[in-house]
CSV table of C-alpha atoms and ligand atoms in Angstrom, one decimal:
chain,number,residue,atom,x,y,z
A,1,MET,CA,-16.0,24.8,23.2
A,2,LYS,CA,-19.1,23.7,24.7
A,3,VAL,CA,-20.6,20.5,23.4
A,4,THR,CA,-23.5,18.3,24.4
A,5,ILE,CA,-23.6,14.6,23.2
A,6,ASN,CA,-26.3,12.3,24.3
A,7,ILE,CA,-24.9,8.9,25.3
A,8,ASN,CA,-27.1,6.0,25.8
A,9,GLY,CA,-30.2,8.6,26.4
A,10,LYS,CA,-28.4,10.8,28.8
A,11,ASP,CA,-27.1,14.2,27.9
A,12,TYR,CA,-23.3,14.7,28.9
A,13,SER,CA,-22.3,18.5,28.5
A,14,ALA,CA,-18.7,19.9,29.2
A,15,ASP,CA,-16.4,22.7,27.8
A,16,VAL,CA,-13.6,20.6,25.6
A,17,GLU,CA,-10.8,21.5,23.5
A,18,PRO,CA,-11.5,20.9,19.9
A,19,ARG,CA,-8.3,18.3,19.7
A,20,MET,CA,-10.3,16.0,22.2
A,21,THR,CA,-11.5,12.9,20.3
A,22,LEU,CA,-14.8,11.3,20.7
A,23,VAL,CA,-13.4,8.0,22.3
A,24,ASP,CA,-11.8,10.3,25.2
A,25,PHE,CA,-15.2,12.2,25.6
A,26,ILE,CA,-17.1,9.1,26.2
A,27,ARG,CA,-14.3,7.4,28.4
A,28,ASP,CA,-12.9,10.2,30.3
A,29,VAL,CA,-15.9,12.8,30.3
A,30,ALA,CA,-18.8,10.5,30.6
A,31,GLY,CA,-16.8,7.9,32.7
A,32,LEU,CA,-17.9,4.9,30.4
A,33,LYS,CA,-15.1,2.7,30.0
A,34,GLY,CA,-16.6,-0.1,28.1
A,35,THR,CA,-15.4,1.6,24.8
A,36,HIS,CA,-11.7,0.8,24.4
A,37,VAL,CA,-8.8,2.2,22.7
A,38,GLY,CA,-6.6,0.1,20.4
A,39,CYS,CA,-4.9,1.3,17.3
A,40,GLU,CA,-6.2,4.7,17.1
A,41,THR,CA,-6.1,4.6,13.3
A,42,GLY,CA,-9.4,3.0,12.5
A,43,HIS,CA,-8.1,-0.3,12.0
A,44,CYS,CA,-9.3,-2.2,15.1
A,45,GLY,CA,-12.5,-1.5,15.7
A,46,ALA,CA,-12.2,-1.4,19.6
A,47,CYS,CA,-13.8,2.0,19.9
A,48,SER,CA,-16.7,1.0,17.8
A,49,VAL,CA,-19.9,3.1,19.0
A,50,LEU,CA,-23.2,3.7,17.0
A,51,ILE,CA,-24.2,7.5,16.0
A,52,ASP,CA,-28.0,7.5,15.2
A,53,GLY,CA,-28.1,3.9,15.0
A,54,ARG,CA,-25.0,3.2,12.7
A,55,PRO,CA,-21.4,2.2,13.8
A,56,VAL,CA,-18.6,4.7,13.8
A,57,LYS,CA,-14.8,4.7,15.0
A,58,SER,CA,-14.8,7.1,17.6
A,59,CYS,CA,-11.2,7.5,17.7
A,60,LEU,CA,-11.4,8.9,14.3
A,61,MET,CA,-13.9,11.4,15.3
A,62,LEU,CA,-13.6,14.8,17.3
A,63,ALA,CA,-16.1,15.1,20.3
A,64,VAL,CA,-17.2,18.4,18.6
A,65,GLN,CA,-17.9,16.6,15.5
A,66,ALA,CA,-20.4,14.6,17.5
A,67,ASN,CA,-21.8,17.6,19.2
A,68,GLY,CA,-25.7,17.2,19.3
A,69,LYS,CA,-25.7,13.4,18.1
A,70,ARG,CA,-27.3,10.6,19.8
A,71,ILE,CA,-24.7,7.8,20.8
A,72,THR,CA,-24.8,4.4,22.0
A,73,THR,CA,-22.0,2.5,23.8
A,74,ILE,CA,-21.5,-0.9,24.8
A,75,GLU,CA,-23.2,0.5,28.2
A,76,GLY,CA,-26.4,1.2,26.2
A,77,ILE,CA,-26.7,-2.4,24.8
A,78,GLY,CA,-28.9,-4.7,25.7
A,79,LYS,CA,-32.6,-6.2,26.1
A,80,ASP,CA,-34.9,-5.8,29.1
A,81,GLY,CA,-32.2,-5.1,31.5
A,82,GLY,CA,-30.2,-7.9,30.1
A,83,PRO,CA,-27.9,-9.1,27.3
A,84,ASN,CA,-29.2,-8.9,23.8
A,85,GLU,CA,-28.9,-11.8,21.1
A,86,VAL,CA,-25.3,-10.9,20.1
A,87,GLN,CA,-24.3,-10.6,23.7
A,88,MET,CA,-26.0,-14.0,24.5
A,89,ALA,CA,-24.4,-15.8,21.5
A,90,LEU,CA,-21.0,-14.6,22.2
A,91,SER,CA,-20.9,-15.3,26.0
A,92,SER,CA,-22.9,-18.7,25.9
A,93,SER,CA,-20.4,-20.0,22.9
A,94,LYS,CA,-17.6,-18.6,24.9
A,95,ALA,CA,-16.5,-16.7,21.8
A,96,LEU,CA,-14.2,-14.3,23.9
A,97,GLN,CA,-11.1,-14.8,25.7
A,98,CYS,CA,-9.2,-11.3,27.0
A,99,ALA,CA,-12.6,-9.3,25.6
A,100,PHE,CA,-10.7,-6.4,24.5
A,101,CYS,CA,-12.2,-6.5,21.3
A,102,SER,CA,-15.4,-7.8,22.5
A,103,THR,CA,-17.2,-4.3,23.3
A,104,GLY,CA,-16.8,-3.5,19.4
A,105,PHE,CA,-18.0,-6.8,18.0
A,106,VAL,CA,-21.2,-6.3,20.1
A,107,VAL,CA,-21.7,-2.8,19.0
A,108,VAL,CA,-21.0,-3.7,15.2
A,109,GLY,CA,-22.8,-7.1,15.7
A,110,THR,CA,-26.1,-5.4,17.1
A,111,TRP,CA,-26.0,-2.9,14.1
A,112,ALA,CA,-25.8,-5.7,11.5
A,113,LEU,CA,-28.7,-7.5,13.4
A,114,GLU,CA,-30.8,-4.6,13.5
A,115,GLU,CA,-29.9,-4.0,9.8
A,116,ASN,CA,-30.4,-7.6,8.4
A,117,GLY,CA,-32.6,-9.5,10.8
A,118,GLU,CA,-30.3,-12.4,10.9
A,119,LEU,CA,-26.6,-12.9,11.0
A,120,THR,CA,-25.5,-15.1,8.3
A,121,GLU,CA,-22.0,-15.8,7.7
A,122,ASP,CA,-22.0,-13.5,4.6
A,123,VAL,CA,-23.4,-10.7,6.8
A,124,ILE,CA,-21.0,-11.7,9.5
A,125,LYS,CA,-17.8,-11.4,7.4
A,126,GLU,CA,-18.8,-8.3,5.8
A,127,SER,CA,-20.0,-6.4,8.9
A,128,PHE,CA,-16.8,-7.1,11.1
A,129,ILE,CA,-14.0,-6.4,8.1
A,130,GLY,CA,-13.0,-3.6,10.5
A,131,ASN,CA,-13.0,-5.5,13.7
A,132,VAL,CA,-10.0,-7.1,15.0
A,133,CYS,CA,-9.7,-10.3,17.4
A,134,ARG,CA,-6.2,-10.9,18.5
A,135,CYS,CA,-7.0,-13.9,20.8
A,136,THR,CA,-10.1,-15.7,20.4
A,137,GLY,CA,-10.0,-15.9,16.7
A,138,TYR,CA,-12.3,-15.4,13.9
A,139,GLU,CA,-13.7,-19.2,13.8
A,140,PRO,CA,-15.1,-19.2,17.4
A,141,ILE,CA,-16.9,-15.7,16.9
A,142,ILE,CA,-18.6,-16.6,13.4
A,143,LYS,CA,-19.4,-20.0,14.9
A,144,ALA,CA,-21.2,-18.2,17.7
A,145,LEU,CA,-23.1,-15.5,16.0
A,146,ARG,CA,-23.9,-17.5,12.9
A,147,GLY,CA,-27.7,-17.9,12.7
A,148,VAL,CA,-28.4,-15.4,15.2
A,149,ARG,CA,-31.9,-13.8,14.8
A,150,LYS,CA,-33.5,-10.7,16.1
A,151,ASN,CA,-36.4,-11.5,18.3
A,152,ASP,CA,-38.8,-8.8,19.1
B,1,MET,CA,-4.9,10.9,24.4
B,2,LEU,CA,-5.6,14.5,23.0
B,3,ILE,CA,-4.4,15.2,19.7
B,4,PRO,CA,-0.9,16.8,20.5
B,5,VAL,CA,-1.3,20.2,18.9
B,6,GLY,CA,-4.7,22.4,19.7
B,7,PHE,CA,-6.5,24.0,17.2
B,8,GLU,CA,-10.2,26.1,16.7
B,9,TYR,CA,-13.0,24.4,15.3
B,10,LEU,CA,-15.8,25.7,13.0
B,11,LYS,CA,-18.5,23.9,11.5
B,12,PRO,CA,-20.2,26.2,8.7
B,13,LYS,CA,-23.8,25.7,7.6
B,14,ASN,CA,-23.3,26.8,4.0
B,15,LEU,CA,-20.9,28.6,1.6
B,16,ALA,CA,-21.4,32.1,3.0
B,17,GLU,CA,-20.6,30.9,6.4
B,18,LEU,CA,-17.5,29.2,5.0
B,19,ASP,CA,-16.4,31.9,3.4
B,20,GLU,CA,-16.1,33.4,6.8
B,21,ALA,CA,-14.7,30.8,8.5
B,22,VAL,CA,-11.9,29.8,6.2
B,23,ARG,CA,-8.7,31.7,6.5
B,24,ASP,CA,-5.1,30.7,6.0
B,25,GLY,CA,-3.9,27.8,7.2
B,26,ALA,CA,-7.3,26.3,8.1
B,27,PHE,CA,-7.6,22.4,7.2
B,28,LEU,CA,-10.9,21.4,6.0
B,29,ILE,CA,-12.4,18.0,7.2
B,30,SER,CA,-15.6,16.3,6.5
B,31,GLY,CA,-16.1,12.9,7.6
B,32,GLY,CA,-12.7,13.1,9.3
B,33,THR,CA,-11.5,9.5,8.3
B,34,VAL,CA,-8.2,10.4,7.0
B,35,GLY,CA,-8.1,14.0,8.4
B,36,VAL,CA,-8.1,13.1,12.1
B,37,ARG,CA,-5.4,11.0,11.6
B,38,LEU,CA,-3.4,13.3,10.0
B,39,LEU,CA,-3.9,15.5,12.8
B,40,LYS,CA,-3.0,13.1,15.3
B,41,GLU,CA,0.2,12.2,13.6
B,42,ARG,CA,1.0,16.0,13.4
B,43,ILE,CA,1.4,15.7,9.5
B,44,VAL,CA,-0.8,18.8,9.6
B,45,ARG,CA,-0.8,21.2,12.3
B,46,PRO,CA,-3.5,23.8,11.7
B,47,LYS,CA,-4.7,26.6,13.8
B,48,LEU,CA,-8.0,25.9,12.7
B,49,VAL,CA,-10.1,23.0,11.7
B,50,VAL,CA,-13.2,23.6,9.5
B,51,ASP,CA,-15.8,21.0,9.3
B,52,ILE,CA,-17.7,20.8,6.0
B,53,SER,CA,-19.8,18.1,6.8
B,54,GLU,CA,-23.2,20.0,6.8
B,55,VAL,CA,-22.6,22.4,4.2
B,56,GLU,CA,-26.0,22.6,2.7
B,57,GLU,CA,-25.1,23.3,-0.7
B,58,ALA,CA,-22.9,20.1,-0.5
B,59,GLN,CA,-26.0,17.7,0.3
B,60,GLY,CA,-28.3,15.7,-1.6
B,61,ALA,CA,-28.4,13.8,-4.8
B,62,LYS,CA,-30.4,14.7,-7.7
B,63,GLN,CA,-31.1,13.2,-11.7
B,64,GLY,CA,-32.4,15.1,-14.3
B,65,GLU,CA,-32.0,15.5,-18.4
B,66,GLY,CA,-29.3,12.5,-18.0
B,67,ILE,CA,-27.2,14.4,-15.5
B,68,VAL,CA,-26.6,12.9,-12.2
B,69,ASP,CA,-25.8,15.6,-9.6
B,70,LEU,CA,-24.2,14.4,-6.2
B,71,GLY,CA,-23.3,16.5,-3.0
B,72,ALA,CA,-19.8,16.0,-2.2
B,73,ALA,CA,-20.8,15.7,1.7
B,74,LEU,CA,-22.7,12.6,0.9
B,75,LYS,CA,-21.1,9.8,3.1
B,76,ILE,CA,-20.2,6.7,1.4
B,77,TYR,CA,-23.2,4.5,3.0
B,78,GLN,CA,-25.5,7.1,1.4
B,79,LEU,CA,-23.8,6.3,-2.0
B,80,GLN,CA,-24.8,2.7,-1.3
B,81,ARG,CA,-28.2,3.5,-1.2
B,82,LEU,CA,-28.5,6.1,-4.1
B,83,SER,CA,-31.7,6.5,-5.6
B,84,VAL,CA,-30.3,7.2,-9.0
B,85,ASN,CA,-30.3,5.2,-12.1
B,86,GLY,CA,-27.7,3.9,-14.8
B,87,PRO,CA,-24.5,2.2,-14.9
B,88,VAL,CA,-22.3,4.8,-13.6
B,89,SER,CA,-24.4,5.0,-10.8
B,90,ASP,CA,-24.8,1.4,-10.4
B,91,MET,CA,-21.2,0.9,-10.5
B,92,ILE,CA,-20.7,4.0,-7.9
B,93,ARG,CA,-23.3,1.7,-5.4
B,94,PHE,CA,-21.4,-1.3,-5.9
B,95,VAL,CA,-18.1,0.3,-5.3
B,96,SER,CA,-19.3,2.2,-2.1
B,97,SER,CA,-20.2,-1.1,-0.7
B,98,GLY,CA,-16.9,-2.5,-0.6
B,99,ILE,CA,-15.2,0.5,0.8
B,100,ALA,CA,-13.4,-0.2,4.1
B,101,ASP,CA,-15.8,-1.5,6.5
B,102,PRO,CA,-19.5,-0.1,7.9
B,103,ALA,CA,-18.2,2.4,10.3
B,104,ILE,CA,-15.8,3.9,7.9
B,105,ARG,CA,-18.7,4.1,5.3
B,106,THR,CA,-20.9,5.6,7.8
B,107,MET,CA,-18.1,8.6,8.6
B,108,GLY,CA,-16.3,8.8,5.2
B,109,SER,CA,-17.6,11.5,2.4
B,110,LEU,CA,-17.7,11.3,-1.4
B,111,GLY,CA,-15.7,14.6,-1.4
B,112,GLY,CA,-13.0,13.4,0.9
B,113,ASN,CA,-12.6,10.0,-1.4
B,114,ILE,CA,-11.8,12.4,-4.2
B,115,ALA,CA,-9.7,15.2,-2.5
B,116,LEU,CA,-7.5,12.9,-1.0
B,117,ALA,CA,-6.3,11.6,-4.1
B,118,ASP,CA,-4.8,8.1,-2.6
B,119,PRO,CA,-4.3,5.7,-4.9
B,120,SER,CA,-6.4,3.3,-3.0
B,121,ASN,CA,-9.3,5.7,-3.2
B,122,GLU,CA,-11.8,4.0,-5.0
B,123,LEU,CA,-14.6,6.5,-5.9
B,124,PRO,CA,-12.7,8.5,-8.5
B,125,VAL,CA,-12.4,5.1,-10.6
B,126,PRO,CA,-16.0,5.1,-11.8
B,127,LEU,CA,-16.2,8.9,-11.5
B,128,MET,CA,-13.1,9.0,-14.0
B,129,LEU,CA,-14.8,6.5,-16.3
B,130,ALA,CA,-17.8,8.7,-16.5
B,131,ASP,CA,-15.7,11.7,-17.3
B,132,ALA,CA,-17.5,13.4,-13.9
B,133,SER,CA,-17.0,17.3,-13.5
B,134,LEU,CA,-16.4,18.7,-10.0
B,135,LEU,CA,-18.1,22.0,-8.7
B,136,ILE,CA,-15.6,23.6,-6.6
B,137,TYR,CA,-16.0,26.8,-4.5
B,138,GLY,CA,-13.4,29.0,-3.0
B,139,GLN,CA,-12.5,32.7,-2.8
B,140,HIS,CA,-16.5,33.6,-3.4
B,141,ARG,CA,-16.5,32.0,-6.8
B,142,PHE,CA,-17.3,28.4,-8.4
B,143,HIS,CA,-15.4,26.7,-11.1
B,144,GLU,CA,-15.8,23.4,-12.7
B,145,GLU,CA,-13.0,20.9,-13.4
B,146,LYS,CA,-13.0,17.6,-14.9
B,147,ILE,CA,-11.9,14.9,-12.5
B,148,ARG,CA,-9.5,13.2,-15.1
B,149,GLY,CA,-7.5,16.4,-14.7
B,150,PHE,CA,-8.2,17.3,-11.3
B,151,ILE,CA,-6.2,14.5,-10.1
B,152,HIS,CA,-2.5,15.2,-10.6
B,153,GLY,CA,-0.9,12.1,-8.9
B,154,PRO,CA,-0.8,10.3,-5.7
B,155,HIS,CA,-2.1,12.9,-3.2
B,156,ARG,CA,-1.9,15.6,-5.5
B,157,THR,CA,-4.9,17.4,-6.9
B,158,GLY,CA,-5.9,21.0,-8.3
B,159,LEU,CA,-7.5,22.1,-5.1
B,160,LYS,CA,-6.0,25.3,-3.8
B,161,PRO,CA,-6.2,26.2,-0.1
B,162,GLY,CA,-9.5,26.9,1.2
B,163,GLU,CA,-11.1,25.4,-1.9
B,164,VAL,CA,-14.0,22.8,-1.5
B,165,ILE,CA,-15.6,20.3,-3.9
B,166,VAL,CA,-19.2,21.2,-3.7
B,167,ARG,CA,-20.8,18.6,-6.0
B,168,VAL,CA,-20.1,15.9,-8.3
B,169,ARG,CA,-21.7,15.6,-11.7
B,170,TYR,CA,-21.8,13.1,-14.6
B,171,LYS,CA,-23.6,12.1,-17.6
B,172,GLU,CA,-25.2,8.7,-17.2
B,173,LEU,CA,-23.5,6.3,-19.9
B,174,ASP,CA,-26.8,4.6,-20.9
B,175,GLY,CA,-26.3,1.1,-22.9
B,176,TYR,CA,-22.5,0.6,-21.3
B,177,ARG,CA,-21.6,-2.5,-19.2
B,178,TRP,CA,-19.2,-2.0,-16.2
B,179,SER,CA,-16.8,-4.0,-14.1
B,180,TYR,CA,-14.9,-3.3,-11.1
B,181,LYS,CA,-12.0,-5.8,-9.6
B,182,LYS,CA,-9.6,-5.0,-6.9
B,183,HIS,CA,-6.9,-6.9,-4.7
B,184,PHE,CA,-5.7,-6.5,-1.5
B,185,ILE,CA,-3.5,-8.4,1.0
B,186,ARG,CA,-5.2,-7.4,4.3
B,187,ASN,CA,-8.3,-5.9,5.2
B,188,LEU,CA,-8.3,-2.1,5.3
B,189,ASP,CA,-4.9,-1.9,3.9
B,190,HIS,CA,-4.1,-0.3,0.6
B,191,TYR,CA,-5.0,-2.0,-2.4
B,192,VAL,CA,-2.4,-3.8,-4.5
B,193,GLY,CA,-4.2,-3.0,-7.8
B,194,ILE,CA,-7.9,-1.5,-9.1
B,195,SER,CA,-9.4,-1.9,-12.4
B,196,GLY,CA,-12.3,-0.5,-13.5
B,197,ALA,CA,-13.8,-0.9,-17.2
B,198,MET,CA,-16.8,0.4,-18.8
B,199,ALA,CA,-17.7,-0.6,-22.7
B,200,LYS,CA,-20.3,-0.7,-25.0
B,201,VAL,CA,-20.8,-3.1,-27.6
B,202,ASP,CA,-23.2,-3.1,-30.6
B,203,SER,CA,-24.0,-5.6,-33.1
B,204,GLY,CA,-20.8,-7.7,-31.9
B,205,LYS,CA,-18.5,-4.8,-32.2
B,206,ILE,CA,-16.8,-2.5,-29.6
B,207,ILE,CA,-18.2,1.1,-29.9
B,208,ASP,CA,-16.5,2.3,-26.9
B,209,LEU,CA,-14.1,1.0,-24.0
B,210,ARG,CA,-12.8,3.1,-21.1
B,211,LEU,CA,-10.5,1.9,-18.4
B,212,VAL,CA,-9.1,3.4,-15.2
B,213,VAL,CA,-6.3,1.8,-13.3
B,214,ALA,CA,-5.4,2.6,-9.6
B,215,GLY,CA,-3.8,1.0,-6.4
B,216,GLU,CA,-0.3,0.6,-5.1
B,217,ALA,CA,0.8,-1.1,-8.4
B,218,ILE,CA,0.6,2.1,-10.2
B,219,MET,CA,0.6,4.6,-7.3
B,220,GLY,CA,-1.7,7.1,-8.9
B,221,PHE,CA,-4.8,6.8,-11.2
B,222,LYS,CA,-4.5,6.1,-14.9
B,223,TYR,CA,-7.1,6.4,-17.5
B,224,LEU,CA,-7.1,4.8,-20.9
B,225,ALA,CA,-9.4,4.6,-23.7
B,226,PRO,CA,-7.7,2.0,-25.9
B,227,GLU,CA,-8.4,3.3,-29.5
B,228,ARG,CA,-7.3,0.2,-31.4
B,229,ALA,CA,-10.1,-1.8,-29.6
B,230,ILE,CA,-12.7,0.6,-31.3
B,231,GLY,CA,-14.6,-1.5,-34.3
B,232,ALA,CA,-13.2,-4.6,-33.1
B,233,ARG,CA,-14.8,-7.7,-31.9
B,234,PRO,CA,-14.4,-8.6,-28.3
B,235,SER,CA,-11.8,-11.2,-28.3
B,236,GLU,CA,-9.1,-12.8,-25.9
B,237,ALA,CA,-6.2,-10.7,-28.1
B,238,ILE,CA,-8.1,-7.6,-27.7
B,239,ILE,CA,-8.2,-8.1,-23.6
B,240,LYS,CA,-4.6,-9.2,-23.4
B,241,GLU,CA,-3.7,-6.0,-25.6
B,242,VAL,CA,-5.6,-3.7,-23.2
B,243,ALA,CA,-4.0,-5.2,-20.0
B,244,GLU,CA,-0.5,-4.8,-21.8
B,245,GLU,CA,-0.9,-1.2,-22.3
B,246,ALA,CA,-2.3,-0.5,-18.6
B,247,VAL,CA,0.8,-1.8,-17.1
B,248,SER,CA,3.3,-0.6,-20.0
B,249,GLY,CA,5.9,1.6,-18.2
B,250,ILE,CA,4.9,0.8,-14.5
B,251,SER,CA,7.7,0.0,-12.0
B,252,PRO,CA,6.1,-0.4,-8.7
B,253,LYS,CA,8.3,-0.6,-5.5
B,254,SER,CA,8.7,-3.9,-3.7
B,255,ASP,CA,7.6,-3.8,0.0
B,256,ARG,CA,5.6,-5.8,2.4
B,257,GLN,CA,2.6,-6.4,-0.2
B,258,GLY,CA,4.9,-8.1,-2.5
B,259,PRO,CA,7.5,-7.9,-5.3
B,260,SER,CA,7.2,-5.2,-8.0
B,261,GLU,CA,6.6,-8.1,-10.6
B,262,TYR,CA,4.0,-9.7,-8.3
B,263,LYS,CA,2.2,-6.0,-8.1
B,264,VAL,CA,2.2,-6.0,-12.0
B,265,ALA,CA,1.0,-9.2,-12.4
B,266,VAL,CA,-1.7,-8.8,-10.3
B,267,LEU,CA,-2.7,-5.4,-12.1
B,268,LYS,CA,-2.7,-7.4,-15.2
B,269,LYS,CA,-5.0,-9.9,-14.1
B,270,LEU,CA,-7.5,-7.2,-12.7
B,271,VAL,CA,-7.5,-5.5,-15.9
B,272,GLU,CA,-8.0,-8.7,-18.0
B,273,LEU,CA,-10.8,-9.6,-15.7
B,274,SER,CA,-12.6,-6.4,-15.9
B,275,VAL,CA,-12.1,-5.8,-19.7
B,276,LYS,CA,-13.4,-9.1,-20.0
B,277,GLU,CA,-16.5,-8.8,-18.1
B,278,ALA,CA,-17.5,-5.2,-19.1
B,279,LEU,CA,-17.0,-6.4,-23.0
B,280,GLY,CA,-19.2,-9.5,-22.2
B,281,ALA,CA,-16.8,-11.9,-23.8
C,301,LIG,C1,-9.2,2.1,8.3
C,301,LIG,C2,-9.1,2.9,7.0
C,301,LIG,C3,-9.9,2.0,5.5
C,301,LIG,C4,-10.2,2.6,4.4
C,301,LIG,N1,-10.3,2.0,3.4
C,301,LIG,C5,-10.8,2.4,2.2
C,301,LIG,C6,-11.2,1.8,1.1
C,301,LIG,O1,-11.1,0.7,1.3
C,301,LIG,N2,-11.6,2.4,-0.1
C,301,LIG,C7,-11.2,4.0,-0.3
C,301,LIG,O2,-11.8,4.5,-1.3
C,301,LIG,N3,-10.7,4.7,0.8
C,301,LIG,C8,-10.8,4.0,1.9
C,301,LIG,N4,-10.2,5.1,3.2
C,301,LIG,C9,-9.9,6.2,3.2
C,301,LIG,C10,-11.1,7.2,3.4
C,301,LIG,O3,-12.0,6.7,4.7
C,301,LIG,C11,-12.0,7.7,2.3
C,301,LIG,O4,-11.4,8.0,1.3
C,301,LIG,C12,-13.3,8.7,2.7
C,301,LIG,O5,-14.1,8.8,1.7
C,301,LIG,C13,-12.4,10.0,3.1
C,301,LIG,O6,-13.6,11.1,3.3
C,301,LIG,P1,-13.7,11.7,4.7
C,301,LIG,O7,-14.9,12.6,4.7
C,301,LIG,O8,-13.5,11.0,5.9
C,301,LIG,O9,-12.4,12.7,4.7
C,301,LIG,P2,-11.7,13.7,5.6
C,301,LIG,O10,-10.9,12.8,6.5
C,301,LIG,O11,-12.6,14.4,6.3
C,301,LIG,O12,-10.5,14.3,4.7
C,301,LIG,C14,-10.0,14.1,3.8
C,301,LIG,C15,-9.2,15.1,3.0
C,301,LIG,O13,-10.0,15.6,2.1
C,301,LIG,C16,-10.2,16.8,2.0
C,301,LIG,N5,-11.6,17.0,2.0
C,301,LIG,C17,-12.9,16.5,2.6
C,301,LIG,N6,-14.0,16.6,1.6
C,301,LIG,C18,-13.6,17.8,0.9
C,301,LIG,C19,-14.4,18.6,0.0
C,301,LIG,N7,-15.7,18.4,-0.1
C,301,LIG,N8,-13.7,19.3,-0.7
C,301,LIG,C20,-12.3,19.6,-0.8
C,301,LIG,N9,-11.6,18.8,0.2
C,301,LIG,C21,-12.1,17.8,1.0
C,301,LIG,C22,-9.8,17.1,3.6
C,301,LIG,O14,-9.4,18.7,3.6
C,301,LIG,C23,-8.7,16.4,3.8
C,301,LIG,O15,-7.6,16.8,3.5
C,301,LIG,C24,-9.9,4.1,4.3
C,301,LIG,C25,-9.7,4.8,5.4
C,301,LIG,C26,-9.2,4.2,6.7
C,301,LIG,C27,-8.9,5.3,8.1
C,302,LIG,S1,-8.9,2.4,18.4
C,302,LIG,FE1,-10.4,3.1,16.9
C,302,LIG,S2,-10.4,1.6,15.4
C,302,LIG,FE2,-8.7,1.1,16.7
C,303,LIG,S1,-11.0,-11.8,22.6
C,303,LIG,FE1,-9.1,-10.9,23.1
C,303,LIG,S2,-8.6,-9.6,21.6
C,303,LIG,FE2,-10.5,-10.6,21.0
């Protein structure tokens, strides 16, 4: 089935089988490997991307469901050609070790910052309920992101 | 990884197109948060997947003459922002805000939450309290069914193959107070217990009290309207009696979420807290 998905401002068209998930389209058709695959059940958040500005778990969506939609992956996140506030906060506080989970945290964190203007502890805890980190641990991530504000 | 078994995919734009699309053995999805996993795990192996998320008759929300009318395709995050008024609608907004995580709320739909009838699905709780009706379409005709009779048990409903929930309707319960409590062990896991209560108290006396319990402790949904509370004054004794009635006869299995007695104790406590809050006691 022919699908066209706009990823980070660029249209990717391909003839795909309906049984292909969105995360596979992103990684294998568009060749964007920053979106990771962890649990495949919707629990870990490694595969998080934005659709029309809101987070989704791309392992639980078929590529055909996303036909015609506008998607932002980790490769499309940043500011003025550099890291955005969330990326800056995580990297400067070294709140990442293996970084397998980090692209998901950055995608969801970027949405949460856009939505709330500031990452308070409550906003962080509520926004990242569906993101799992198995090595850095949550305290360093919360500490790094607490108080981050949107600078326009 | 491709989903192991291949299928065709159709996305009807309205019920007329749905009629043409649906055929024997078709599997419906809306958000796909559970449906896609069922496909991946080969729990369902359809030849055809019909995506009903854009069926126009199942979109939008409206309120008129005391009746709230919600499209079954509404996403959970849209329910968080419903612009309809009244205690039931307030409760739906609150419940929606606590479902899963922001990503699942972007994807998951109202219809999917009802049709699954998983004991950890939360939207049936306020809808059963409100005695909501479901407008169901299938085989070229509509019919209405009360949600209280529609859910037969865990993962069992009155839906026939190819039927879809198009709209969900309820009457607002003006003058009622509500409370909603749930307990889980791990984020995004099934709930040990859920308790929702709605009550009307006038001149210090209970006019109406409704309760719905759900979750692993009960492995289903149970609606109660404790008659002995009606006309009584809200008190600790009434609250304890209702909690006893809610857990009577249940014997959940012991598993990784805890022993059976623990689950019963959790549910009982949730009922006490929610009934107390709904009664304003
Ligand atoms: C990680 C995770 C966490 C979750 N946490 C929660 C939670 O905290 N609380 C909660 O309530 N739920 C939770 N869920 C369950 C689920 O996401 C929701 O129930 C959601 O609302 C399902 O909607 P959907 O549109 O994604 O359903 P789908 O996956 O598209 O469909 C599920 C089933 O419902 C049927 N269906 C869908 N729409 C209709 C319709 N309109 N008419 C008839 N049949 C229909 C489909 O045929 C399918 O059998 C969770 C799920 C996951 C994966
Ligand atoms: S890989 Fe999608 S949530 Fe884990
Ligand atoms: S940094 Fe390794 S899983 Fe989070």
